[in-house]
CSV table of C-alpha atoms in Angstrom, one decimal:
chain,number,residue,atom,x,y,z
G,12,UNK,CA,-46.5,-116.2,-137.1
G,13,UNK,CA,-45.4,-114.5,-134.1
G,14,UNK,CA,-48.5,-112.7,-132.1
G,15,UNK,CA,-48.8,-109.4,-133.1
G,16,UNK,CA,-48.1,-107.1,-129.8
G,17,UNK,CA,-50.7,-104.3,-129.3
G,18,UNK,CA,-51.1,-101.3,-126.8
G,19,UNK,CA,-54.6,-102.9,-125.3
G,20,UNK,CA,-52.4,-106.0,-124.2
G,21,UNK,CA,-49.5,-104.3,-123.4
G,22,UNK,CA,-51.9,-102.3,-121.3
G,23,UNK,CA,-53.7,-105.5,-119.9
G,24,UNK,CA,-50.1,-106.9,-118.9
G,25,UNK,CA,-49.4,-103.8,-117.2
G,26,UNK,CA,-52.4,-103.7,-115.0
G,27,UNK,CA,-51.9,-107.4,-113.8
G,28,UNK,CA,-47.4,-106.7,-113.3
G,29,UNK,CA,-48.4,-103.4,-111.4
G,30,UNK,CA,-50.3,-104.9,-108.2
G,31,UNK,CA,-47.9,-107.9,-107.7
G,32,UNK,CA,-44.6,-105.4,-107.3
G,33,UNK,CA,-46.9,-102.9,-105.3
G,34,UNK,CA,-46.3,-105.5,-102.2
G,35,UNK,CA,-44.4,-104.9,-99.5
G,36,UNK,CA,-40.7,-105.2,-99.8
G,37,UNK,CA,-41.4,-105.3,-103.6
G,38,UNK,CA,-40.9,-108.8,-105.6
G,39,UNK,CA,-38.2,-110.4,-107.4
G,40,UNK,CA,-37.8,-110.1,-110.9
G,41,UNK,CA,-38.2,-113.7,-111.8
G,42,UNK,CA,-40.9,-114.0,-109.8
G,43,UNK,CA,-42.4,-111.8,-111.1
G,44,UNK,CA,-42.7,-113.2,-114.2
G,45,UNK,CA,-42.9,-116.2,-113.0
G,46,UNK,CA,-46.5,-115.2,-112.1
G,47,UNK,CA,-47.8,-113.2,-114.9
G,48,UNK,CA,-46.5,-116.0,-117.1
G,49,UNK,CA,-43.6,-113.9,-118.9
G,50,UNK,CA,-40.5,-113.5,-119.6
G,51,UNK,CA,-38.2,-111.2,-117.8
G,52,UNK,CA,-37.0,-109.0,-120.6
G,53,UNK,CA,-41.1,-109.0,-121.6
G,54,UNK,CA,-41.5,-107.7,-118.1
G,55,UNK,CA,-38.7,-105.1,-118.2
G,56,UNK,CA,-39.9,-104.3,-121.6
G,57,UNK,CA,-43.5,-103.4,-120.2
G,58,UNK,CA,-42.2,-101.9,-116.8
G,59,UNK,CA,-40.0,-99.5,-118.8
G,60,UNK,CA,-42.9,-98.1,-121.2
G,61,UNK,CA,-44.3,-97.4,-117.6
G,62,UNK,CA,-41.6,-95.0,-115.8
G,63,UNK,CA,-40.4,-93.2,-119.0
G,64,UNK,CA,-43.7,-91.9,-119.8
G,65,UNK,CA,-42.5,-89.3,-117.2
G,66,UNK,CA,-40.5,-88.2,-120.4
G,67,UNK,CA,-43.3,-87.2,-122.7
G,68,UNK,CA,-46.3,-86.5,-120.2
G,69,UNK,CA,-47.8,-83.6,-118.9
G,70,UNK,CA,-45.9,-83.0,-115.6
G,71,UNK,CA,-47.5,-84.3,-112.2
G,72,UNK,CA,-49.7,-87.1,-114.4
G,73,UNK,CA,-47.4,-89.8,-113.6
G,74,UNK,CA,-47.3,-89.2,-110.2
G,75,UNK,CA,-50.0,-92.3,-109.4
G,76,UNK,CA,-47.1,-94.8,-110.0
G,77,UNK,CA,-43.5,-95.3,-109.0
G,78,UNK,CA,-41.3,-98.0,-110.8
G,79,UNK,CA,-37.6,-98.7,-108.7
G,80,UNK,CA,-36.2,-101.8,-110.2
G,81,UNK,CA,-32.6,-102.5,-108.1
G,82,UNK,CA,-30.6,-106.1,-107.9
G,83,UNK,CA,-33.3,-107.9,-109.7
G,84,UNK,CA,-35.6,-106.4,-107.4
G,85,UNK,CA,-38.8,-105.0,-108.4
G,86,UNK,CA,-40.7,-102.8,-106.5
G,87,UNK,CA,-43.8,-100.2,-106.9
G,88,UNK,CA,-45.2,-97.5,-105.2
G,89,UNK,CA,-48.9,-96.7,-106.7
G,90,UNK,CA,-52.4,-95.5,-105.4
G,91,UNK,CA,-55.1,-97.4,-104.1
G,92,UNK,CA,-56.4,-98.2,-107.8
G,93,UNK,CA,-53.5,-99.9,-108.7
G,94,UNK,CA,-52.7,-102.4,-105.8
G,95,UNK,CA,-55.1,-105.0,-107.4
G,96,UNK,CA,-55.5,-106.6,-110.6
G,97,UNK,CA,-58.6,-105.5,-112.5
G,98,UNK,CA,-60.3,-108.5,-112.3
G,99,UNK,CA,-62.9,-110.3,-109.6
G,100,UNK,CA,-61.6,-112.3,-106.8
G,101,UNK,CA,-63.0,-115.3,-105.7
G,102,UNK,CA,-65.3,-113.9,-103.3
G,103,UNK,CA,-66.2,-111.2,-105.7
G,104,UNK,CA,-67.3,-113.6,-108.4
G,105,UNK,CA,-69.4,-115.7,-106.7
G,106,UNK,CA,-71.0,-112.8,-104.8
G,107,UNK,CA,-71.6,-111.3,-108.5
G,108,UNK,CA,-73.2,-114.6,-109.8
G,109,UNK,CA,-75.8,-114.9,-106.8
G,110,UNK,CA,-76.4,-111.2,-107.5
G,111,UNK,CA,-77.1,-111.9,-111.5
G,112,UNK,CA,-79.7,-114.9,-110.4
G,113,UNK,CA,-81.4,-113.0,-107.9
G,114,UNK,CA,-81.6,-110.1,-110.5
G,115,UNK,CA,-82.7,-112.6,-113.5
G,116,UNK,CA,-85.2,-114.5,-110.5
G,117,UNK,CA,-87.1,-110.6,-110.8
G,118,UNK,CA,-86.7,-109.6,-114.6
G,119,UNK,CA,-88.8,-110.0,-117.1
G,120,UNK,CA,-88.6,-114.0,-118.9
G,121,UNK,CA,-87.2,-112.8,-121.9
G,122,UNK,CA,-84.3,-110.9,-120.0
G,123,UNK,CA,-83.0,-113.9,-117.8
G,124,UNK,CA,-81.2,-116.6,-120.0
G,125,UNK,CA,-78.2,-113.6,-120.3
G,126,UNK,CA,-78.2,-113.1,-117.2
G,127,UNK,CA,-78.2,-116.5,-116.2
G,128,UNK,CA,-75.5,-117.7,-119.3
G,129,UNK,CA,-73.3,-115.3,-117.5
G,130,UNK,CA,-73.3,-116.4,-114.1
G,131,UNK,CA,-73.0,-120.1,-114.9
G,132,UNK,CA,-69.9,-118.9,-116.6
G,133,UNK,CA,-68.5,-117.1,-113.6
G,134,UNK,CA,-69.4,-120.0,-111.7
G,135,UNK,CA,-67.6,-122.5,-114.1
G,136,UNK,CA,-64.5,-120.4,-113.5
G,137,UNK,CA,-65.1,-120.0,-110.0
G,138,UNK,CA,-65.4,-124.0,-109.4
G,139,UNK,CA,-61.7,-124.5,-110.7
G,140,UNK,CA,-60.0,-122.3,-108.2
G,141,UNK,CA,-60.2,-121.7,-104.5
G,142,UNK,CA,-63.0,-120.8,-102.9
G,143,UNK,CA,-64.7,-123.3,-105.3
G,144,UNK,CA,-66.0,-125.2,-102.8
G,145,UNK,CA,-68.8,-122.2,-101.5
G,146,UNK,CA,-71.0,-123.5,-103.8
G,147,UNK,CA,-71.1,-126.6,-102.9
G,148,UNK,CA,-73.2,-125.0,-100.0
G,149,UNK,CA,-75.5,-122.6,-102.4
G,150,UNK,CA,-78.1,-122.9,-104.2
G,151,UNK,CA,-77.3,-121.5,-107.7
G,152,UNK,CA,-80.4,-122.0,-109.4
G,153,UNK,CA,-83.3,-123.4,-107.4
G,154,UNK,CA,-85.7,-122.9,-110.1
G,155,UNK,CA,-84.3,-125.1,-112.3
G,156,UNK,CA,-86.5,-127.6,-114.5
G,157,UNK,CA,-83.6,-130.2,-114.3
G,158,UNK,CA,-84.4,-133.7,-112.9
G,159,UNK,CA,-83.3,-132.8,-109.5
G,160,UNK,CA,-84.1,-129.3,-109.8
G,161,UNK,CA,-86.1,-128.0,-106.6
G,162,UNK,CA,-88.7,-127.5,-108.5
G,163,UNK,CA,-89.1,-130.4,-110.1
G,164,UNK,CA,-89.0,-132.1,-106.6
G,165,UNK,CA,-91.4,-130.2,-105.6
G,166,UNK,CA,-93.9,-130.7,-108.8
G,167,UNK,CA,-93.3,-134.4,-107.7
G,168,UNK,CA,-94.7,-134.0,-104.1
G,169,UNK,CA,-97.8,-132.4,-105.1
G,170,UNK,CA,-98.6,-134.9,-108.3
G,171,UNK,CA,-97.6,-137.6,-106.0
G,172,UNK,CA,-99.6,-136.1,-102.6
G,173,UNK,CA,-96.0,-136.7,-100.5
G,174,UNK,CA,-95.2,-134.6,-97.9
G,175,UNK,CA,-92.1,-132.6,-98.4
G,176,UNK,CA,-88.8,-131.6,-96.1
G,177,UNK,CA,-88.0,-127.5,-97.8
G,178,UNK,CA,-85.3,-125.5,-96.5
G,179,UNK,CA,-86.6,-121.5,-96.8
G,180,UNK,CA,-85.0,-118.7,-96.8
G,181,UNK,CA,-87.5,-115.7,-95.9
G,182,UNK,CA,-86.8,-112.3,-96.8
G,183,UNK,CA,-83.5,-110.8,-94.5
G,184,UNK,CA,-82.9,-113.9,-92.6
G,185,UNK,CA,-79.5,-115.0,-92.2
G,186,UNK,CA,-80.2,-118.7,-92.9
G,187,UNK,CA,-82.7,-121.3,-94.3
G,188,UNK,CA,-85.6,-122.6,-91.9
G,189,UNK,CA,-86.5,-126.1,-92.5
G,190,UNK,CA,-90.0,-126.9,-92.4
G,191,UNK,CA,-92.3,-129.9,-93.7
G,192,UNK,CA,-95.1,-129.3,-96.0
G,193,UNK,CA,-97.7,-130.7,-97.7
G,194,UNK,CA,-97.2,-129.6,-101.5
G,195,UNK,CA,-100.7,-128.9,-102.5
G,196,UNK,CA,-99.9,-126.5,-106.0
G,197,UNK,CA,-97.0,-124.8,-107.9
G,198,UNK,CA,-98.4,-121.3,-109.6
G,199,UNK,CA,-96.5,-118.9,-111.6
G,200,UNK,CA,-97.3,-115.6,-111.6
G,201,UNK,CA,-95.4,-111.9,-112.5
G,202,UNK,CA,-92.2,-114.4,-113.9
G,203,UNK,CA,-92.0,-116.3,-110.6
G,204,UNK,CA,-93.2,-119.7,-109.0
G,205,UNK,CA,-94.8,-120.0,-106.0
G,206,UNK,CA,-95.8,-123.5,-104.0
G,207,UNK,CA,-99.0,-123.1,-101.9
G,208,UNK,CA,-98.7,-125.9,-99.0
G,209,UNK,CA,-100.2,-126.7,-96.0
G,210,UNK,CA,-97.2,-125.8,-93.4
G,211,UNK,CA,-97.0,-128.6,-90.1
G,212,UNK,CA,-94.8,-125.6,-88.4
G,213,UNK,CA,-97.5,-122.7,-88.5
G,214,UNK,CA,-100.1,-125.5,-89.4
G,215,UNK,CA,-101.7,-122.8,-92.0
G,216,UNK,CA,-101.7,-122.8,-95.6
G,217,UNK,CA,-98.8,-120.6,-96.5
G,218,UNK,CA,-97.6,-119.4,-99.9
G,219,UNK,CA,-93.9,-120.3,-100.6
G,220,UNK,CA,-92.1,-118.2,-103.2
G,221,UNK,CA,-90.0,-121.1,-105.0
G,222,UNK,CA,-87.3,-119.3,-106.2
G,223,UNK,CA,-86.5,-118.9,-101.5
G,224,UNK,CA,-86.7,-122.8,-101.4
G,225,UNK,CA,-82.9,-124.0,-101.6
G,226,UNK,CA,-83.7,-127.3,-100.7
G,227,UNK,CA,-86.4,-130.2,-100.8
G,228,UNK,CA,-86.7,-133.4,-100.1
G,229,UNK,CA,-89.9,-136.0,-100.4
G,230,UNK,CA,-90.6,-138.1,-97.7
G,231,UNK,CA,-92.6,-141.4,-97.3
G,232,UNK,CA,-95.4,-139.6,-95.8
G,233,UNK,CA,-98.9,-138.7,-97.9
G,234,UNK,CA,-101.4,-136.4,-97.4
G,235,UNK,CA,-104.8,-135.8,-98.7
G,236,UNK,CA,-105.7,-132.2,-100.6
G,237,UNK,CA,-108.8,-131.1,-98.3
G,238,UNK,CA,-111.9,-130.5,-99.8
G,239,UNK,CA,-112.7,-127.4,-101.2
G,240,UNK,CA,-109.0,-126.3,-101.9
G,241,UNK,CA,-109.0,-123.8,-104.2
G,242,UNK,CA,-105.9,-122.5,-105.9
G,243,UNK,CA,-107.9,-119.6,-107.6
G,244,UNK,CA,-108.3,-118.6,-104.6
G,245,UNK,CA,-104.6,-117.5,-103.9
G,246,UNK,CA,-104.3,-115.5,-107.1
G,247,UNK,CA,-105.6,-111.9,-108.0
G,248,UNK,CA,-105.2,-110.1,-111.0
G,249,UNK,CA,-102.8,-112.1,-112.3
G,250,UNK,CA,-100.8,-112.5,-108.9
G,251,UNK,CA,-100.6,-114.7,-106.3
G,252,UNK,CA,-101.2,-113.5,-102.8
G,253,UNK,CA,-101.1,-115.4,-99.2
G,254,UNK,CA,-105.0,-114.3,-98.4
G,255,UNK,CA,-104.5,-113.6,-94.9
G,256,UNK,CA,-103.1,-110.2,-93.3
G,257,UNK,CA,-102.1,-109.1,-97.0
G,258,UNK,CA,-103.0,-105.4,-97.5
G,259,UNK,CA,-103.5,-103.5,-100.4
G,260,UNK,CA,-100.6,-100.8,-101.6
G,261,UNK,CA,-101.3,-98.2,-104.5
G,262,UNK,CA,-97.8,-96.9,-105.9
G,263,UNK,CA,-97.8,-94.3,-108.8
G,264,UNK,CA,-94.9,-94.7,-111.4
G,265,UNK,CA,-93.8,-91.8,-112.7
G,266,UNK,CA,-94.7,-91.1,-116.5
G,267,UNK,CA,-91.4,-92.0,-117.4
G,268,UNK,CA,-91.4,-95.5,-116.8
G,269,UNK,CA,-94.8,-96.2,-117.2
G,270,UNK,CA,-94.9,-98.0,-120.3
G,271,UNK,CA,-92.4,-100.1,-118.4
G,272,UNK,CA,-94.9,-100.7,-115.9
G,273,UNK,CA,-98.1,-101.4,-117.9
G,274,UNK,CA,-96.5,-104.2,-120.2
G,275,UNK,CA,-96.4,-106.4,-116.6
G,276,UNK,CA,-100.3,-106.0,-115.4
G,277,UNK,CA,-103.2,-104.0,-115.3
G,278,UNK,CA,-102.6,-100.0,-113.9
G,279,UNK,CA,-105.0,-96.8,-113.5
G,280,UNK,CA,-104.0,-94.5,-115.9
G,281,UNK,CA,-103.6,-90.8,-114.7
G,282,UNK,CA,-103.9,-87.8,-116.5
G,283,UNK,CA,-100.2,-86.4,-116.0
G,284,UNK,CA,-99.0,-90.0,-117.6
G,285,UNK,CA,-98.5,-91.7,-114.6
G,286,UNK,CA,-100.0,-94.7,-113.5
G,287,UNK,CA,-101.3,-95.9,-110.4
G,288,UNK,CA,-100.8,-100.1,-109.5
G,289,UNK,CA,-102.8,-101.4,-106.2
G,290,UNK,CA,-100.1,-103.9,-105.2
G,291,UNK,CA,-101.1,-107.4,-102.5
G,292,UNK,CA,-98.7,-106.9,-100.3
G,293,UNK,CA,-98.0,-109.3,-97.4
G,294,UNK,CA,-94.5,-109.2,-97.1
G,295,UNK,CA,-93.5,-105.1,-96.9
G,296,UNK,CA,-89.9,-105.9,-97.3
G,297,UNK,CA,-90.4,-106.8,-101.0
G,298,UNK,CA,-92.6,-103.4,-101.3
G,299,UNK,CA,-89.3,-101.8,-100.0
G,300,UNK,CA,-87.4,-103.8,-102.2
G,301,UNK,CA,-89.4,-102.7,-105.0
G,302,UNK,CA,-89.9,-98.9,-104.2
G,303,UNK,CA,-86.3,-98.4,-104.1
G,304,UNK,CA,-85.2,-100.4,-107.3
G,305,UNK,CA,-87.2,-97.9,-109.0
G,306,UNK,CA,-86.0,-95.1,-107.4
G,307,UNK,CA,-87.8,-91.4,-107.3
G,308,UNK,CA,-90.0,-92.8,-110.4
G,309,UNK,CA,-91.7,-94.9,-107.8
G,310,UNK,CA,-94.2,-93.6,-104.6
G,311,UNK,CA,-96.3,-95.2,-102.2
G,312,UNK,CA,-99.5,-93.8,-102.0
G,313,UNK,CA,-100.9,-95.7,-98.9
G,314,UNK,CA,-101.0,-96.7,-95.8
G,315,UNK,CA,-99.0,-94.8,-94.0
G,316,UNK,CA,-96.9,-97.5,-92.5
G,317,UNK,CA,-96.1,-98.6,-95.5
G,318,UNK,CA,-94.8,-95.4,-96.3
G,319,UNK,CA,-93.5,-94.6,-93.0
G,320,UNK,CA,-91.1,-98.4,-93.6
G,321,UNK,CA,-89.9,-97.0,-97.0
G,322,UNK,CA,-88.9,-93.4,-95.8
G,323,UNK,CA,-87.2,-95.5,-93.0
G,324,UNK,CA,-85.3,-97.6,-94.9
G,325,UNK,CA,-84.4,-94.2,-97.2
G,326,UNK,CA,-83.1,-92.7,-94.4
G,327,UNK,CA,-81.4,-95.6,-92.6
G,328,UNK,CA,-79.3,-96.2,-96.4
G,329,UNK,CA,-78.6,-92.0,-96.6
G,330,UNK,CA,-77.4,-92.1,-92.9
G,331,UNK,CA,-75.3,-95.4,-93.2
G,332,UNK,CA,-73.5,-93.8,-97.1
């Protein structure tokens, strides 16, 4: 049975002939359907339900696209909307699959597996076509509990005491630092995982967010845990904090997305149905990151430089639109 020809693929046919004849010089005809896998009278056919709807609509609404089809040449003239197919480039795709992980990396558990379905299948897509090989050099899902998932490298190193080669990427940095470590714990806390290791570089114990380590390797070296380590230590009401130079940040949500707010820890409930959360903030580029995600349902009540970063950054992204 032949398949039965409807105005939504007509239409789809349309929007992918349009942009390839909008080039310079226009295109020939058998190229053109060469490329959108069609016959010529099928693309005549389609470019034909195009320039006589100048017939039967409303005068000036065609005016977005002209069709001249001369010598087996096929050229159009259309506005910017027009002079690409509707669907993600390359670039585009694989921009938009980092952007769904980051996004599922900060939603709520029960949230993520969409998310994350749908960027493995942009990425599948992506692999078989240039430029596949980007990923290669990404890390698509550090957090995974595969067998050579970070990590599960890194849950290695700490049951194994080996020290451990990471590759982190801190918040607005254009690239990866590598720096050794001594795994000592993996928490998880507020739908992330964090690794709390003795750092060789700052020599400190620092708190890792695990989901910013995009690479790991163990090494040959062991270390001992010292005495006394406490991972209790590094978590607060339900969180997990690095203790030193961490400051506390109350930010009232608005009533409107409070019981948003109160199904992910404890808040101070205020009388207008707001709610107050006293944040441990070490890092005030995720309290900007934060703020601003929630828009004018989120405010920061204290201190005043974290308030004065966040009215900065407002103002830096109204100037810059």
């Amino acid at each position: 049975m032949a398949e039965r020809r409807t105005a939504e693929a007509q239409l789809s046919r349309v929007l992918q002939l349009l942009p390839r004849a909008a080039r310079a010089g226009g295109i020939a005809l058998a190229e053109l359907a060469s490329e959108a896998g069609m016959s010529e009278r099928e693309v005549l056919a389609d470019l034909q339900e195009v320039y006589t709807r100048d017939f039967y609509h409303p005068a000036g609404s065609g005016d977005g696209v002209q069709v001249s089809i001369e010598a087996d040449q096929v050229e159009v003239w259309t506005t910017g909307e027009f002079r690409r197919p509707p669907r993600l480039g390359p670039r585009e795709a694989l921009a938009l699959g980092l952007g769904l992980r980051v996004l599922a990396a900060e939603s709520p558990a029960p949230e993520r597996p969409a998310m994350l379905a749908l960027a493995q299948r942009l990425e599948r897509e992506l692999a078989a076509r240039p430029p596949g090989s980007l990923l290669a050099g990404i890390a698509v899902n550090p957090g995974a509990d595969s067998p050579e998932g970070i990590r599960a490298v890194l849950r290695e190193g700490a049951r194994g005491l080996r020290r451990c080669r990471i590759a982190y990427l801190k918040p607005g940095a254009p690239e990866p630092e590598e720096r050794v470590v001594d795994p000592y714990v993996l928490l998880a806390a507020e739908g992330h995982w964090y690794l709390v290791a003795h750092c060789h570089r700052s020599d400190e114990v620092r708190v890792f967010r695990a989901d910013r380590v995009v690479g790991a390797t163990i090494l040959e070296e062991r270390f001992a845990v010292p005495q006394g380590f406490d991972p209790l230590a590094y978590v607060r009401d339900g969180r997990v904090f690095q203790p030193v130079d961490d400051v506390e940040v109350p930010v009232r949500y608005t009533a409107r997305i409070a019981r948003w707010i109160e199904e992910h820890g404890p808040v101070e409930r205020q009388d207008d149905g707001s709610v107050i959360v006293r944040h441990r903030v070490s890092d005030p580029a995720w309290l900007v990151r934060h703020v601003l995600r929630h828009g004018p349902d989120a405010e920061v009540l204290g201190p005043p430089e974290m308030r004065d970063q966040v009215r900065a950054t407002v103002l830096r992204l109204i100037a810059d639109s």
